[in-house]
Every structure is written in structure tokens, then in C-alpha cells.
Short mmCIF file of C-alpha atoms in Angstrom, two decimals:
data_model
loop_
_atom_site.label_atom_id
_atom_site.label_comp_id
_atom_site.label_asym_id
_atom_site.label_seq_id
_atom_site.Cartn_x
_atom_site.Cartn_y
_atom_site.Cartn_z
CA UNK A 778 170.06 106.65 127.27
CA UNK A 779 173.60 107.33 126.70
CA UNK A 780 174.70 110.99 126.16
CA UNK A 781 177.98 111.68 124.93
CA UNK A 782 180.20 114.89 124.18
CA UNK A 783 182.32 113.07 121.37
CA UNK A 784 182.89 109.63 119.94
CA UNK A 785 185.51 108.10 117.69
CA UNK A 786 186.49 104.48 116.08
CA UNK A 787 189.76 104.39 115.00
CA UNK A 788 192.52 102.61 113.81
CA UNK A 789 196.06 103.03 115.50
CA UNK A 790 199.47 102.34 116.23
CA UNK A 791 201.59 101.04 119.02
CA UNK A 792 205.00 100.57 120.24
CA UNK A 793 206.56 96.99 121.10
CA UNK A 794 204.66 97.77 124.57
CA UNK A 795 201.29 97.67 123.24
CA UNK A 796 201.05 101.55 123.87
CA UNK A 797 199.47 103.84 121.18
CA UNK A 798 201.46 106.43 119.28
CA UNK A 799 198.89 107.55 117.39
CA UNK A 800 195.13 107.21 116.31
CA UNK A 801 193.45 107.96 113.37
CA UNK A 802 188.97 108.70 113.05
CA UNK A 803 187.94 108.35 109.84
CA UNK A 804 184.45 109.98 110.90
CA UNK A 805 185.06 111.20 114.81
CA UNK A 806 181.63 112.48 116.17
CA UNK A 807 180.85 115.63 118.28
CA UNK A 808 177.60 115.28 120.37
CA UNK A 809 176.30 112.01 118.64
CA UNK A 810 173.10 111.11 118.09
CA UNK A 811 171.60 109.22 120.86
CA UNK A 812 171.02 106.02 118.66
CA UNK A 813 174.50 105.78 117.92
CA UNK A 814 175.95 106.52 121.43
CA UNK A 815 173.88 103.94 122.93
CA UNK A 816 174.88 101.18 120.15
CA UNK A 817 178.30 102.13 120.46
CA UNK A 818 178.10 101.87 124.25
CA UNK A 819 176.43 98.58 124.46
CA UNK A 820 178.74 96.87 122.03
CA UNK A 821 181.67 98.06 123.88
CA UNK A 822 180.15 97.62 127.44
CA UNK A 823 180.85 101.15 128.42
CA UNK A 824 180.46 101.91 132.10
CA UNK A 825 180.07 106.10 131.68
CA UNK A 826 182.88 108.80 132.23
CA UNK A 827 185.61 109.59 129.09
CA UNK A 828 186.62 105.77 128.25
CA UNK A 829 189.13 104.49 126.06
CA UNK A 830 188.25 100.15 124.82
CA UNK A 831 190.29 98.20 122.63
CA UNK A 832 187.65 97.38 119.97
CA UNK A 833 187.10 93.55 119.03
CA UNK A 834 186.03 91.22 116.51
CA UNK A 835 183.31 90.64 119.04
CA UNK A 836 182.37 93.95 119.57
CA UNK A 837 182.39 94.78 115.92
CA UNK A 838 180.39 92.26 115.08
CA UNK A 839 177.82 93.34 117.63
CA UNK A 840 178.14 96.77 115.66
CA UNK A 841 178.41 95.07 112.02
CA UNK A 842 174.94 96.84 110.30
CA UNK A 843 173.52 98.62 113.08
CA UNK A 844 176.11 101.99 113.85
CA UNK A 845 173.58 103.98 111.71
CA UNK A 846 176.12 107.14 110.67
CA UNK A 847 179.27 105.00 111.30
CA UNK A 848 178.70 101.89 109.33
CA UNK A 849 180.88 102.52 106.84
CA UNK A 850 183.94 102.55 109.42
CA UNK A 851 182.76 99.61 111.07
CA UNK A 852 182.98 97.92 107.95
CA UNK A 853 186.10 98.79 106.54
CA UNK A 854 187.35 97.82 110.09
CA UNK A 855 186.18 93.92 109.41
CA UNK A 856 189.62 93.59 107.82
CA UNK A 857 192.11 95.36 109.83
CA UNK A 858 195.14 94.02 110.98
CA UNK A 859 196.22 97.25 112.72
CA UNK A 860 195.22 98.18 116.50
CA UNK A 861 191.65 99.45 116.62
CA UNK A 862 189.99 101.71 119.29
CA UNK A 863 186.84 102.95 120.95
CA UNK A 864 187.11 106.46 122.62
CA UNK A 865 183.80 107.51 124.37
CA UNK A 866 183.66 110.80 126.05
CA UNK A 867 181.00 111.90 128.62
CA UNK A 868 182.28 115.35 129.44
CA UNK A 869 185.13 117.76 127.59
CA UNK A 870 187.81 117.63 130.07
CA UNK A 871 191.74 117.23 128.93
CA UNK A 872 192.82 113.91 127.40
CA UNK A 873 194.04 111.38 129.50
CA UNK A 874 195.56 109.05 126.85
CA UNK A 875 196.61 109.20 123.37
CA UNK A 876 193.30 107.82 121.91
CA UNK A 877 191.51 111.06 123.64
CA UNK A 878 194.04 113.20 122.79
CA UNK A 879 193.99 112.36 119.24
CA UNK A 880 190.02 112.20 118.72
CA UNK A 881 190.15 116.18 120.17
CA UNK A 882 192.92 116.91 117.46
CA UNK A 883 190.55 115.60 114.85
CA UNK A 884 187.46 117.43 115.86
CA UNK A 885 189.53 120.67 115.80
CA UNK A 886 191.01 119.86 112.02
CA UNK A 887 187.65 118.33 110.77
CA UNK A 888 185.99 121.74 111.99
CA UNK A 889 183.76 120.24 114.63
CA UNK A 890 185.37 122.73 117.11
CA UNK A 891 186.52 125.71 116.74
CA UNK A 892 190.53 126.42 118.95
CA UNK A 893 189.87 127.16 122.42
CA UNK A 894 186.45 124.90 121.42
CA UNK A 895 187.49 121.66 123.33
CA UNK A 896 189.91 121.38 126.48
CA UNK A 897 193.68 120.36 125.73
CA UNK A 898 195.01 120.51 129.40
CA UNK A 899 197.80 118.30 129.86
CA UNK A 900 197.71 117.45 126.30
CA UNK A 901 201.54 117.42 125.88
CA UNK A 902 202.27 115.08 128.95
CA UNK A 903 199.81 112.53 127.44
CA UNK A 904 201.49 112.62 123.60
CA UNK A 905 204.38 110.69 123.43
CA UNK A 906 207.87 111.92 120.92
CA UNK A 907 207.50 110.44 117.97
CA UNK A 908 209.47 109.37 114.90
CA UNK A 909 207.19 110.30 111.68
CA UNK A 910 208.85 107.85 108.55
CA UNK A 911 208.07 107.24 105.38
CA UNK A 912 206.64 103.80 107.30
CA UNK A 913 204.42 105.60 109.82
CA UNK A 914 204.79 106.20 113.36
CA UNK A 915 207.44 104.37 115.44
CA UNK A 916 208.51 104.77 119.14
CA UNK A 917 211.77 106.28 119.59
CA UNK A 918 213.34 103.04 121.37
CA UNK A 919 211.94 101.18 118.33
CA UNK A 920 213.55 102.66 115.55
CA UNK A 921 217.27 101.71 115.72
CA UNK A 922 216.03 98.40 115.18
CA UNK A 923 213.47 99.17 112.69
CA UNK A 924 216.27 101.41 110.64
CA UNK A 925 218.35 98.31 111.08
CA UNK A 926 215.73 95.93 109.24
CA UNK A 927 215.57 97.80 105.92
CA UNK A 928 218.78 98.33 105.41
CA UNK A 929 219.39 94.08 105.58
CA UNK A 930 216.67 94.38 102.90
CA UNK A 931 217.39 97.52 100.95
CA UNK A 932 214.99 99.72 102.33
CA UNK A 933 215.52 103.36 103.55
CA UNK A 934 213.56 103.83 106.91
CA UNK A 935 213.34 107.57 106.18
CA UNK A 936 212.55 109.90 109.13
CA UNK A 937 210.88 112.64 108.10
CA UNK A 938 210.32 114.48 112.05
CA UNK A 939 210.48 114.01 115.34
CA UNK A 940 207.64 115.16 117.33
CA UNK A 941 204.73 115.11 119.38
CA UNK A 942 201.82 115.68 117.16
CA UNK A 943 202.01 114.84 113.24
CA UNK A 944 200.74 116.85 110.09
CA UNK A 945 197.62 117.28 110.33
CA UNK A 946 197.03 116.38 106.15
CA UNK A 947 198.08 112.26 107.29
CA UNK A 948 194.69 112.60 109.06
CA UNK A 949 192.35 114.92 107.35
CA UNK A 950 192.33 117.62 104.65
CA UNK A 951 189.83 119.83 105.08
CA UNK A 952 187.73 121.05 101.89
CA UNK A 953 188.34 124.32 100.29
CA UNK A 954 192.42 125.19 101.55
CA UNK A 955 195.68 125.33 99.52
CA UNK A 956 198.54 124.64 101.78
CA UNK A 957 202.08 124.24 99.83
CA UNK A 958 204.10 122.73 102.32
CA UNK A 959 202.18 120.59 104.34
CA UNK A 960 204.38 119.74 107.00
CA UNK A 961 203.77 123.08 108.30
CA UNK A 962 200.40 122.37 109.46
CA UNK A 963 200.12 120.36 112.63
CA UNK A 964 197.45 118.18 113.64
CA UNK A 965 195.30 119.89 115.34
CA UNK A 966 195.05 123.27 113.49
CA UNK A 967 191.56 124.41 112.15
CA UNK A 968 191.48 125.68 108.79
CA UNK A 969 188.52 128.13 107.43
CA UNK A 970 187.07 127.04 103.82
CA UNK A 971 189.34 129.62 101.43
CA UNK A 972 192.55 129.65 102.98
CA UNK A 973 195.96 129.48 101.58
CA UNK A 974 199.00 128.44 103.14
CA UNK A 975 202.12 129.09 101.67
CA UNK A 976 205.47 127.56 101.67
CA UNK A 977 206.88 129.70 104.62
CA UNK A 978 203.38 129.86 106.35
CA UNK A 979 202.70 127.71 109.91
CA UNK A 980 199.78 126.60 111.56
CA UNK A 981 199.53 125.03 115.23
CA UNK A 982 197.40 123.16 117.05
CA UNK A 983 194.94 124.45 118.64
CA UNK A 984 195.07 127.57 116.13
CA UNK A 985 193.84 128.63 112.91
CA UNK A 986 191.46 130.64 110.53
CA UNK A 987 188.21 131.35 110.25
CA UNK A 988 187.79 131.76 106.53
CA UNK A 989 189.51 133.23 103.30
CA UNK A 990 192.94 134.05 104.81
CA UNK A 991 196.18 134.06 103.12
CA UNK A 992 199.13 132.64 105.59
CA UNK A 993 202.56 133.13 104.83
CA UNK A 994 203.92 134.09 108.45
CA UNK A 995 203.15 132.14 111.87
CA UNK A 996 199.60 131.27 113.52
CA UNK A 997 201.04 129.86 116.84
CA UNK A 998 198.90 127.52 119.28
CA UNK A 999 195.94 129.20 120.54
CA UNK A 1000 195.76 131.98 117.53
CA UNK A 1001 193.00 132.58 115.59
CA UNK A 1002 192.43 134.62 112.42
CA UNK A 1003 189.92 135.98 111.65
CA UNK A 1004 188.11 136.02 107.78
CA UNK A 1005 189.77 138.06 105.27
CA UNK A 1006 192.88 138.72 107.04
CA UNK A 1007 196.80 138.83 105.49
CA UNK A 1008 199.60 137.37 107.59
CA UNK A 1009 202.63 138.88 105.73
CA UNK A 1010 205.80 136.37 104.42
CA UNK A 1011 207.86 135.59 108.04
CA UNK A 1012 205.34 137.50 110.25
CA UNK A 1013 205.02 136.01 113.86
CA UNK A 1014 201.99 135.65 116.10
CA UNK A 1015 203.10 135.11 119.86
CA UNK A 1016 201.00 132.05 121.50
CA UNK A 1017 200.28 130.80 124.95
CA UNK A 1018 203.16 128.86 124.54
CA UNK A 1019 205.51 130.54 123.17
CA UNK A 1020 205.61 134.05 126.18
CA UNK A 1021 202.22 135.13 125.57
CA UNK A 1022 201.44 134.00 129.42
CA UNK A 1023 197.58 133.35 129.57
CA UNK A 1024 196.34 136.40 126.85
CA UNK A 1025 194.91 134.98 124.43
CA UNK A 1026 195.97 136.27 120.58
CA UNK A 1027 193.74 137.08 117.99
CA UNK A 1028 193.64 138.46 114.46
CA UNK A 1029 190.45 139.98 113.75
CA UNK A 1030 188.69 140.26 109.94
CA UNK A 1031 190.46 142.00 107.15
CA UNK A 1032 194.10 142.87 109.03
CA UNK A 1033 197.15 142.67 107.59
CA UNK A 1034 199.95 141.84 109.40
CA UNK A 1035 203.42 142.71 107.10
CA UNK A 1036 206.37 140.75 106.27
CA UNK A 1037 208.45 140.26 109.49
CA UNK A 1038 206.15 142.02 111.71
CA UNK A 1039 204.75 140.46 114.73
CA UNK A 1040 201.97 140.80 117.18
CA UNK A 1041 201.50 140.31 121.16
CA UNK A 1042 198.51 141.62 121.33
CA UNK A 1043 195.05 140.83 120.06
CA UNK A 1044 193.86 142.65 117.17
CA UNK A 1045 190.53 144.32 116.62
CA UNK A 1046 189.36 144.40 112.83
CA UNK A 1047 190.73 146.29 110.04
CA UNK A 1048 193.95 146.59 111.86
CA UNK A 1049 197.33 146.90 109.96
CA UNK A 1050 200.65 146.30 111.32
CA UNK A 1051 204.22 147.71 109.65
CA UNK A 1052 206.43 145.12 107.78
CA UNK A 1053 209.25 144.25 110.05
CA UNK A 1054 207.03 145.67 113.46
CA UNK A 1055 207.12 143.69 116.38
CA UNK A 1056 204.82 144.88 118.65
CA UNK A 1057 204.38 143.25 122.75
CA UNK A 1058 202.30 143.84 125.05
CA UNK A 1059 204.43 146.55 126.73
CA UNK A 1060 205.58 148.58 123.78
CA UNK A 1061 205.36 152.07 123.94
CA UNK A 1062 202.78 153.89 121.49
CA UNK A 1063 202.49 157.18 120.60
CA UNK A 1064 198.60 157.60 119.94
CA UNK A 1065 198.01 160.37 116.70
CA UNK A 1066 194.97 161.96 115.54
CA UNK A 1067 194.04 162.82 111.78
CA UNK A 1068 196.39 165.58 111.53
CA UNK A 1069 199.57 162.99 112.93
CA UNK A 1070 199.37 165.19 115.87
CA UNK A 1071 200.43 163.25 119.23
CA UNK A 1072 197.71 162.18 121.04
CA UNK A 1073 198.84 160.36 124.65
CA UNK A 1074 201.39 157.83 124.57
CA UNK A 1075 199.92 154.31 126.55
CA UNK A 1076 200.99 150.99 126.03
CA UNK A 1077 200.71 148.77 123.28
CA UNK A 1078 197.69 146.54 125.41
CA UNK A 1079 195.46 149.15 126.57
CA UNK A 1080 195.10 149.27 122.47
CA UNK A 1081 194.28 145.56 122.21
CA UNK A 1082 191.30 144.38 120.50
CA UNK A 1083 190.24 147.77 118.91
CA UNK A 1084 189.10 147.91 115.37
CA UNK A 1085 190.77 150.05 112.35
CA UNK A 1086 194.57 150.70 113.91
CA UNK A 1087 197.49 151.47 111.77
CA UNK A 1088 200.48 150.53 113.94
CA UNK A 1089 203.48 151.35 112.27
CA UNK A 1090 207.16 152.80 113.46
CA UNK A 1091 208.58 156.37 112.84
CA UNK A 1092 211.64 156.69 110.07
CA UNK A 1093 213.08 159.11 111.51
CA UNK A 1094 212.76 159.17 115.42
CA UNK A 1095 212.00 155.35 115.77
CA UNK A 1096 208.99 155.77 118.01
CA UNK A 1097 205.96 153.15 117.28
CA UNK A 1098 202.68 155.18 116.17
CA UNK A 1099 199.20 154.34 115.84
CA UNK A 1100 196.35 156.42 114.29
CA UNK A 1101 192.98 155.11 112.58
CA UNK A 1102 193.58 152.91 109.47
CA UNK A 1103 191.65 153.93 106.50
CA UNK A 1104 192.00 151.25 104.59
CA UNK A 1105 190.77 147.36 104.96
CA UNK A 1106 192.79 144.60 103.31
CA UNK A 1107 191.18 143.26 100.04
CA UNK A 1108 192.14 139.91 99.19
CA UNK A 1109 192.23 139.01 95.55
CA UNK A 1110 189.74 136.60 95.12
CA UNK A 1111 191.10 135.05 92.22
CA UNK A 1112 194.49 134.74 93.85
CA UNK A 1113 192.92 133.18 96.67
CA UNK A 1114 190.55 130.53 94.95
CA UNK A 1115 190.76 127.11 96.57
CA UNK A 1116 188.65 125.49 93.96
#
């Protein structure tokens, strides 16, 4: 009986090499049934391990009927005249081609796996630099002579980025979430049921929300917020891969970080940072009680990951306080409907 940690079809493209730039999974699968797995398998002749098979008309055939849950993708594939692909992975350990690395993007953004939820390592050596037109994905090297072809016809090849990983809405759109500009959400990012990106708001890979949130600052790769939380208009959250080194940063439930502010440090819940605050691991904070009386000073990590902080900076001498925040954030809820 075959066993298997995840399992995608999909339909692709690839360079004038015949390597893939990208991969889309109209239904990828985390844990699949064992019926599936093992028709899958034996269409495909899959020898074990995390394997990646060009899928077919043979092999589709063999599937044509019989996929149980993944039927429907098998027959829409009957037709295809783009690349199609077979990813079948044993164990969760970082992608080793494009096919893998795209299925794990897809279980993130489809909510199958929460960030940190499925292994990434080496994830940016495997992804090739890619030029994201109005046309779909084309290989660097390619596109002088694809740009060069619509022109003679009276096309504009329009390039809308050039990156690694796409936006995530050209693969899935997840139910419940408003997001205004989405080119700010990569691939990759998981986003609660409720939330609301705005224009200036940014999402990651590997990063996200856990609920009703309302973005309009950063979530970097690796950041996750928790339900009920504010991120304030140009606010920053530092990643793993942006100086954050290997500490992981979280928002927890009902925080608000304000406009401009920043965090490089977990947060607990109820926690409330200053607009225009940028607080790092190191900063110095001057610990108050109830009557703004000064505590102890420490720094700004032995704080991380406590509940109901204020964090704010003093007008007048400039030093960074914190004392107990007394009140949560309350988002509207009719602000915030995603109907």
C-alpha cells in the first residue's frame, strides 16, 4: 500500500529547455487517501521516495475514471496541450525541483498547511527568476525573443515582475479574504477566512494569518498573525530573511501594531505597539508599573511572547516604555466582512 505525505497533478510551463518555470494543482492533496495514492502510483510506475513524472496520455488513460477525489483533474487534463506533471511525495523534506516546490506553495495558500507546516529548505536555489507577462511565465533568456514576436504582430508582451515565486491569486484564492492589490500576495502565503488586505499591505511566502486580520503593513516570510490582530498602514514585521537570524516572528490574537511601527520580536496577545515604533530584539525598555513608575529596564527580547504589553516611546525623553495594555483591539466586523 502506498503512503504518501502529499500529491499533486498539474499542469505547467517550461522554457525552450524543457525545464519547468512553474506548476499549477488544481486540487493538490495532503496525506491522500490510500486508494488514490496507490492508483496514482501504479499509473505513473512510481518507485517510492519524493518523485517528480512527466504525466502521459498513457498514464492518464490508465487514471481516466478511476482517481476517485481527482477525477475531475484527470479529465480536464484529456485535452491539454500544456506540460503536465505528477509530483508524489513520501516524506516532507525541501523541494528538489520546481514541481515540488510549487505543490508545497499550494498546500500553504490552499490552507492544507499552516507556515512553518511543510519544509522549504533550499526552496530559493530550486525556483528559477522569472518573467510574469500578461502571456504567463517565460524564462529570462526567452523573452527578448518572445517580446520580439508580438511586436511583428502588434502585440505588447507586457511584463508585469520579475521574480522567483508569482502571486499567489494566478493559483488559488482562498474563500473568505479581500485583498486590493493582489500582487502583494506571493504564492505561498496562507490567508485565515476574514482577512483583508489592503492596497499597501504584503504577504510572503511562507507567512500569513490565522483569521479575521486587517493587513495594511508587512507580514514577511515566516510571520504569522494571529486572529483578530491590526497591522497598522506601512508597519513592518522583520522575517527570517530579512535580519531576523533564526527567531521566529509572531503576532499573537487581538494586537495592533501602528502605522510605521515595526516588530523584531514575537508578540504575546493583546499586545500594542506605538505608530512609528520600531522595536529589535536589542532595544532598550524601560519596564513601568500601574502608577508609570520605572520598573527595571531589560531588553526588548526577554519581553518576547508575553501577553497584554503596551510598547510605546516617551515624548519627551525618547526612552521606549512598556507597561500592561488595558485594552484589546476590536475589529469592526462590518468593516471587515469578506462576504
Amino acid at each position: 500500500m502506498t503512503t504518501l505525505y502529499a500529491l499533486g497533478l498539474g499542469v505547467g510551463t517550461q522554457n525552450s529547455k524543457g525545464e519547468w518555470l512553474e506548476v499549477f494543482y488544481p486540487r493538490p492533496l495532503l496525506n491522500p487517501n490510500a486508494t488514490t495514492a496507490e492508483l496514482v502510483a501504479e499509473a505513473v510506475g512510481y518507485q517510492g521516495g519524493n518523485t517528480v513524472v512527466t504525466l502521459t496520455p498513457e498514464m492518464l488513460n490508465r487514471l481516466n475514471g478511476k482517481a476517485g477525489e481527482l477525477d475531475e483533474v484527470i479529465q480536464a487534463f484529456q485535452e491539454s496541450r500544456k506540460p503536465l506533471v505528477a509530483v508524489l511525495l513520501a516524506n516532507n523534506d525541501g523541494p528538489k525541483s520546481v514541481p515540488e516546490a510549487y505543490l508545497k506553495l499550494h498546500l500553504l495558500s490552499h490552507r492544507l498547511v499552516k507556515p512553518h507546516g511543510t519544509k522549504l529548505d533550499g526552496i530559493f536555489g530550486v525556483l528559477p527568476n522569472v518573467a510574469w507577462t500578461n502571456k504567463g511565465a517565460m524564462d529570462l533568456a526567452d523573452l527578448p525573443k518572445a517580446q520580439l514576436a508580438a511586436r511583428l504582430k502588434g502585440e505588447l508582451l507586457s511584463v508585469d515582475s520579475v521574480d522567483k515565486f508569482p502571486k499567489m491569486t494566478d493559483y488559488v484564492l482562498p474563500k473568505g479574504v479581500r485583498i486590493a492589490d493582489t500582487a502583494r500576495v506571493r504564492l505561498g502565503a496562507y490567508l485565515g477566512e476574514g482577512t483583508t488586505i489592503m492596497h499597501e499591505g504584503f504577504v510572503n511566502f511562507n507567512a500569513g494569518t490565522l483569521g479575521t486580520s486587517m493587513v495594511e503593513g508587512r507580514i514577511s516570510a515566516g510571520v504569522v498573525i494571529g486572529e483578530g490582530s491590526d497591522l497598522g498602514g506601512g508597519c513592518s514585521t522583520m522575517g527570517t530573511l530579512s535580519g531576523g537570524g533564526n527567531i521566529v516572528i509572531s503576532v499573537g490574537e487581538k494586537c495592533l501594531i501602528g502605522a510605521n511601527a515595526g516588530i523584531g520580536i514575537p508578540l504575546g496577545d493583546r499586545c500594542t505597539v506605538e505608530s512609528g515604533l520600531y522595536i529589535t530584539a536589542g532595544t532598550k525598555v524601560a519596564l513601568l508599573d500601574d502608577q508609570n513608575q520605572l520598573v527595571k529596564q531589560v531588553k526588548a527580547r526577554d519581553m518576547a511572547g508575553k501577553n497584554d504589553l503596551l510598547f510605546r516611546r516617551n515624548s519627551v525623553t525618547g526612552t521606549v516604555e512598556c507597561k500592561t495594555n488595558r485594552s484589546a483591539v476590536a475589529l469592526n466586523n462590518e468593516l471587515h466582512a469578506n462576504n
